[in-house]
Coordinates of C-alpha atoms in Angstrom, one line a residue:
Chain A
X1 CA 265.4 135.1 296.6
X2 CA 266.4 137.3 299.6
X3 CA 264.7 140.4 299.9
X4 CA 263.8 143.4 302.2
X5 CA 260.8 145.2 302.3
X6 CA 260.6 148.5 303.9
X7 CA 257.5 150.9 304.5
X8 CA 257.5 153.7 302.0
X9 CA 257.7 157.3 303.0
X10 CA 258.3 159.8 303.3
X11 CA 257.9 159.9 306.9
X12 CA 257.4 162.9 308.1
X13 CA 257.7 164.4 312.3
X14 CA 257.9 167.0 314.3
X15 CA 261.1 167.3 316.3
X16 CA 260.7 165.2 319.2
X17 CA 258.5 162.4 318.1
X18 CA 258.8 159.1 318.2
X19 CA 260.1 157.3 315.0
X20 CA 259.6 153.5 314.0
X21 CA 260.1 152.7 310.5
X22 CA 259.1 149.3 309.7
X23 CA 261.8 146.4 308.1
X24 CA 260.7 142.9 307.2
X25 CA 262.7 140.4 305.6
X26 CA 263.2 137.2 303.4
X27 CA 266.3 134.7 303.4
X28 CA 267.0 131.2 302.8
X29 CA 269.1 131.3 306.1
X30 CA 270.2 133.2 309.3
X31 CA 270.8 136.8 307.6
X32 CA 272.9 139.6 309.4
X33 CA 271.0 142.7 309.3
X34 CA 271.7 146.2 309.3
X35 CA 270.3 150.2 309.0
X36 CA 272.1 152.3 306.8
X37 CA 271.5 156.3 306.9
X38 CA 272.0 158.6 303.6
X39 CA 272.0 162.2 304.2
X40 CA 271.7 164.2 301.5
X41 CA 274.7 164.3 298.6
X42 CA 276.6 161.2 300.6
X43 CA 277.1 157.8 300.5
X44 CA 275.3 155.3 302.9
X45 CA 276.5 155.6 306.5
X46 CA 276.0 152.1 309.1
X47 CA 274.1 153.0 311.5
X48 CA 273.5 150.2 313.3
X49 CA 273.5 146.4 312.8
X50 CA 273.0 142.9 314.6
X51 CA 273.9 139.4 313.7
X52 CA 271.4 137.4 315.1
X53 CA 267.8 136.9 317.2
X54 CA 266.9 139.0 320.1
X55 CA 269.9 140.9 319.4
X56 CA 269.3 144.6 319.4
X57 CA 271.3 147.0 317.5
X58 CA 271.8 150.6 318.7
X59 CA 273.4 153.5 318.1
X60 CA 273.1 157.7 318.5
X61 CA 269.5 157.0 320.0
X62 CA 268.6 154.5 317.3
X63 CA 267.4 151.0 318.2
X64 CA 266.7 148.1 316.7
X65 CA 265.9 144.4 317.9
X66 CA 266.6 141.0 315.5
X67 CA 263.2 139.5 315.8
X68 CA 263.3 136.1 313.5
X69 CA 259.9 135.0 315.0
X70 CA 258.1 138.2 312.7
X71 CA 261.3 138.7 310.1
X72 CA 261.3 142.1 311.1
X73 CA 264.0 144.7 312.1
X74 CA 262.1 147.8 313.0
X75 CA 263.9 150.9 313.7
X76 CA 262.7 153.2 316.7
X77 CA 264.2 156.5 318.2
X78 CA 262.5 158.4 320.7
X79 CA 262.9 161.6 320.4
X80 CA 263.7 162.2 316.5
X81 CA 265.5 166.2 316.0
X82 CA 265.6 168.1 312.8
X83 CA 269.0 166.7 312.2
X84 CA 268.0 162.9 311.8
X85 CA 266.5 163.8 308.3
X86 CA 267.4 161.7 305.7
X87 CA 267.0 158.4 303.5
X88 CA 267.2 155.2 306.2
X89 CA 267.8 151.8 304.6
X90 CA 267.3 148.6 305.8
X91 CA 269.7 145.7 304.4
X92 CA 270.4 142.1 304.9
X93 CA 273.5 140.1 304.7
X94 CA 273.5 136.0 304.5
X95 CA 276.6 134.3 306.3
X96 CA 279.5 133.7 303.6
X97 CA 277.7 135.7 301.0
X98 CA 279.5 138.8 299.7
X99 CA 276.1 141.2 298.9
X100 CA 274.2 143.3 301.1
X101 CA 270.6 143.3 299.9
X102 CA 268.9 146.6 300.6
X103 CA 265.4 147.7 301.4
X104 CA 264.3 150.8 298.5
X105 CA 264.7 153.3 301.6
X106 CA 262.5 155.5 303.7
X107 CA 262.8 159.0 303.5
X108 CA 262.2 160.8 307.0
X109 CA 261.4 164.5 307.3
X110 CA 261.9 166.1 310.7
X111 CA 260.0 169.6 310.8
X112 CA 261.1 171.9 313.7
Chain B
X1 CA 291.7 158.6 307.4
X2 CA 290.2 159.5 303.9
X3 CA 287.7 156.8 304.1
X4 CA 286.4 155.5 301.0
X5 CA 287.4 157.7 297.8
X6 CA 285.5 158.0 294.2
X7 CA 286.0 160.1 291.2
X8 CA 284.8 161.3 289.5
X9 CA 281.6 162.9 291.5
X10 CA 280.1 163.6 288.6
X11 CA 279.8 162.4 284.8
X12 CA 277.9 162.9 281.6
X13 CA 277.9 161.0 278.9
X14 CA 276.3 159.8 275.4
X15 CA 274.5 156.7 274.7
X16 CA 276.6 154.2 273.5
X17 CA 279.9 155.6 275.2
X18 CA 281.9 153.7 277.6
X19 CA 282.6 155.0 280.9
X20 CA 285.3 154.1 283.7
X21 CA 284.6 154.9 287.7
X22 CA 287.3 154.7 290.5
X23 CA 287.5 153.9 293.7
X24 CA 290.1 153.8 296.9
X25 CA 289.3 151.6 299.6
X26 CA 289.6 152.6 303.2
X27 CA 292.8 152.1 304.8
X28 CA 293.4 148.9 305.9
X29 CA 290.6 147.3 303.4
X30 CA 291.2 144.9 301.4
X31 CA 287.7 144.0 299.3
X32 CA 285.5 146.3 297.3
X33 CA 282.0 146.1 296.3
X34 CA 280.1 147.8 293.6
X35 CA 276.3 149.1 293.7
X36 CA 274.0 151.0 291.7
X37 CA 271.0 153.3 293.0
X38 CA 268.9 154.5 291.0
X39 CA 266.4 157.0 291.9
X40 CA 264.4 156.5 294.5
X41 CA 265.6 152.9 295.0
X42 CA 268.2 151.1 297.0
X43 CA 271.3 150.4 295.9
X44 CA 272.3 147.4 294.2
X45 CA 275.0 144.4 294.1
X46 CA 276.9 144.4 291.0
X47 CA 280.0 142.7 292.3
X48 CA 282.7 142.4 294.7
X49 CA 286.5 142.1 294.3
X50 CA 289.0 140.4 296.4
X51 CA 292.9 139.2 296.0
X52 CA 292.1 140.8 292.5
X53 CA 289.4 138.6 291.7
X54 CA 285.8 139.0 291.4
X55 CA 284.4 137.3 293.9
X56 CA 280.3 137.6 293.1
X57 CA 278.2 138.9 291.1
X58 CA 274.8 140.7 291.1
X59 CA 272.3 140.7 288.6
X60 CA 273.9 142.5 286.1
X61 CA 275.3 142.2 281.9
X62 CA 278.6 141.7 280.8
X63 CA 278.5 145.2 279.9
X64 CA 279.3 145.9 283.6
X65 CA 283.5 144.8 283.9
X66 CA 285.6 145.7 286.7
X67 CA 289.2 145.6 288.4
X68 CA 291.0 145.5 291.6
X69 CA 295.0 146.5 291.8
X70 CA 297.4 145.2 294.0
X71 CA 296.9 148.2 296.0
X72 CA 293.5 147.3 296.1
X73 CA 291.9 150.0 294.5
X74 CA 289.3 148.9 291.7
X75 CA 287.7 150.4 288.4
X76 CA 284.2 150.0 287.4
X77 CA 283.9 150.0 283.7
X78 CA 280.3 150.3 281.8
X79 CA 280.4 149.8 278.1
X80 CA 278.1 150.1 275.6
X81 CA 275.9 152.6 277.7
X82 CA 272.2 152.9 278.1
X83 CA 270.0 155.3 279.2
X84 CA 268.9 153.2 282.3
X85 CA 272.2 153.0 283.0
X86 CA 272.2 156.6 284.5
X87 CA 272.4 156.3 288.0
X88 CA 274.5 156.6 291.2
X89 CA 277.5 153.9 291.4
X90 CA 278.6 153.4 295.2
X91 CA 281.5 151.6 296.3
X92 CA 281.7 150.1 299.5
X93 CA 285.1 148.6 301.1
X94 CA 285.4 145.9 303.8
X95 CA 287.9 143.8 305.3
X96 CA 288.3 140.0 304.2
X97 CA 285.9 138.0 301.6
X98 CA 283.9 135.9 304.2
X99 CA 281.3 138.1 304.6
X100 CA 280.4 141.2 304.1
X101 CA 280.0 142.3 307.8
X102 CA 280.8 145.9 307.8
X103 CA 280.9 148.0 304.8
X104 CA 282.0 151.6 304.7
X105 CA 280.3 153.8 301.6
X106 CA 282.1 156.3 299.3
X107 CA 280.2 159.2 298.7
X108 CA 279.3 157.8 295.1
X109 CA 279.5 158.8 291.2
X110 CA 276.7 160.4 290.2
X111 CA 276.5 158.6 286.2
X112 CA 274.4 160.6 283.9
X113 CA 273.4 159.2 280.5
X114 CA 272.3 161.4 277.8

């Protein structure tokens, strides 16, 4: 079935460092895929998304580029601040399915 | 905009009980989706409601029911509860049942069985 695999944290930075956090996916298909942010005590927030290869996502400094060659969707920033802490999620949607399928999450820890 | 709105924030209840979660969609949404995360983990599918119907399923018993109103809004109802059960229930709203392109988050029901 379709899955996402993310690499565990947690992840932890100094303010200011460069951030990847690594996504890699399965599906039967051409998936949409997306980050979703949780900050502590709220729901999932989208972050950014893209619907198919070579496209790159981005948003608030966050990038990531659609690359169906690898199955990947890595997420970069470069220059991470205190404020980006939180639990990232990658996820996966197939075209005329109803689910997102999420990664279980990488916790990032920004130290000032 | 209120965004997506749950209650309660937080429950606890007994083994065995049944329980009964809510959720308002986003203005202008017209689909709602239920997850679970547990711990540590990512959330979930459990199912998705549209026009009043559910739409798909996830991977989850019969003890897991639900509703959608004509105002859209939808119940999750959990019967028969376990301890693995305990957990935090998310709902998500989006617009049409094509696909789920864009889905906005509530803030979640944090289920505690004892």
């Amino acid at each position: 079935g379709d899955s996402v695999t993310q690499m565990e944290g947690p992840v932890t930075l100094s303010e200011e460092a460069f951030l990847t956090i690594n996504c890699t996916y399965t599906a039967t298909g051409y998936p949409s895929l997306f980050w979703y942010v949780q900050y502590p005590g709220e729901g999932l927030q989208l972050l950014l998304k893209a619907t198919k290869a070579d496209d790159k996502g981005s948003n608030k400094g966050f990038e990531a580029t659609y690359r169906k060659e690898t199955t990947s969707f890595h997420l970069e920033k470069g220059s991470v601040q205190v404020s980006d802490s939180a639990v990232y999620f990658c996820a996966l949607t197939l075209p005329g399915r109803r689910a997102l399928t999420f990664g279980s999450g990488t916790r990032l820890q920004v130290q000032p | 905009d209120a965004g997506v709105t749950q209650s309660p924030t937080h429950l606890i209840k007994t083994r065995g009980q049944q329980v009964t979660l809510r959720c308002s969609p986003k203005s202008g949404h017209d689909t709602v989706s239920w997850y679970q995360q547990a711990l540590g983990q990512g959330p979930q599918f459990i199912f998705q409601y549209y026009e009043e119907e559910e739409r798909q399923r996830g991977n989850f018993p019969d003890r897991f029911s639900g509703h959608q109103f004509p105002n859209y809004s939808s119940e999750l109802n959990v019967n028969a509860l376990l301890l693995g059960d305990s957990a935090l229930y998310l709902c998500a709203s989006s617009s049409g049942a094509a696909r789920n392109t864009e889905a906005f988050f509530g803030q979640g029901t944090r289920l505690t069985v004892v």
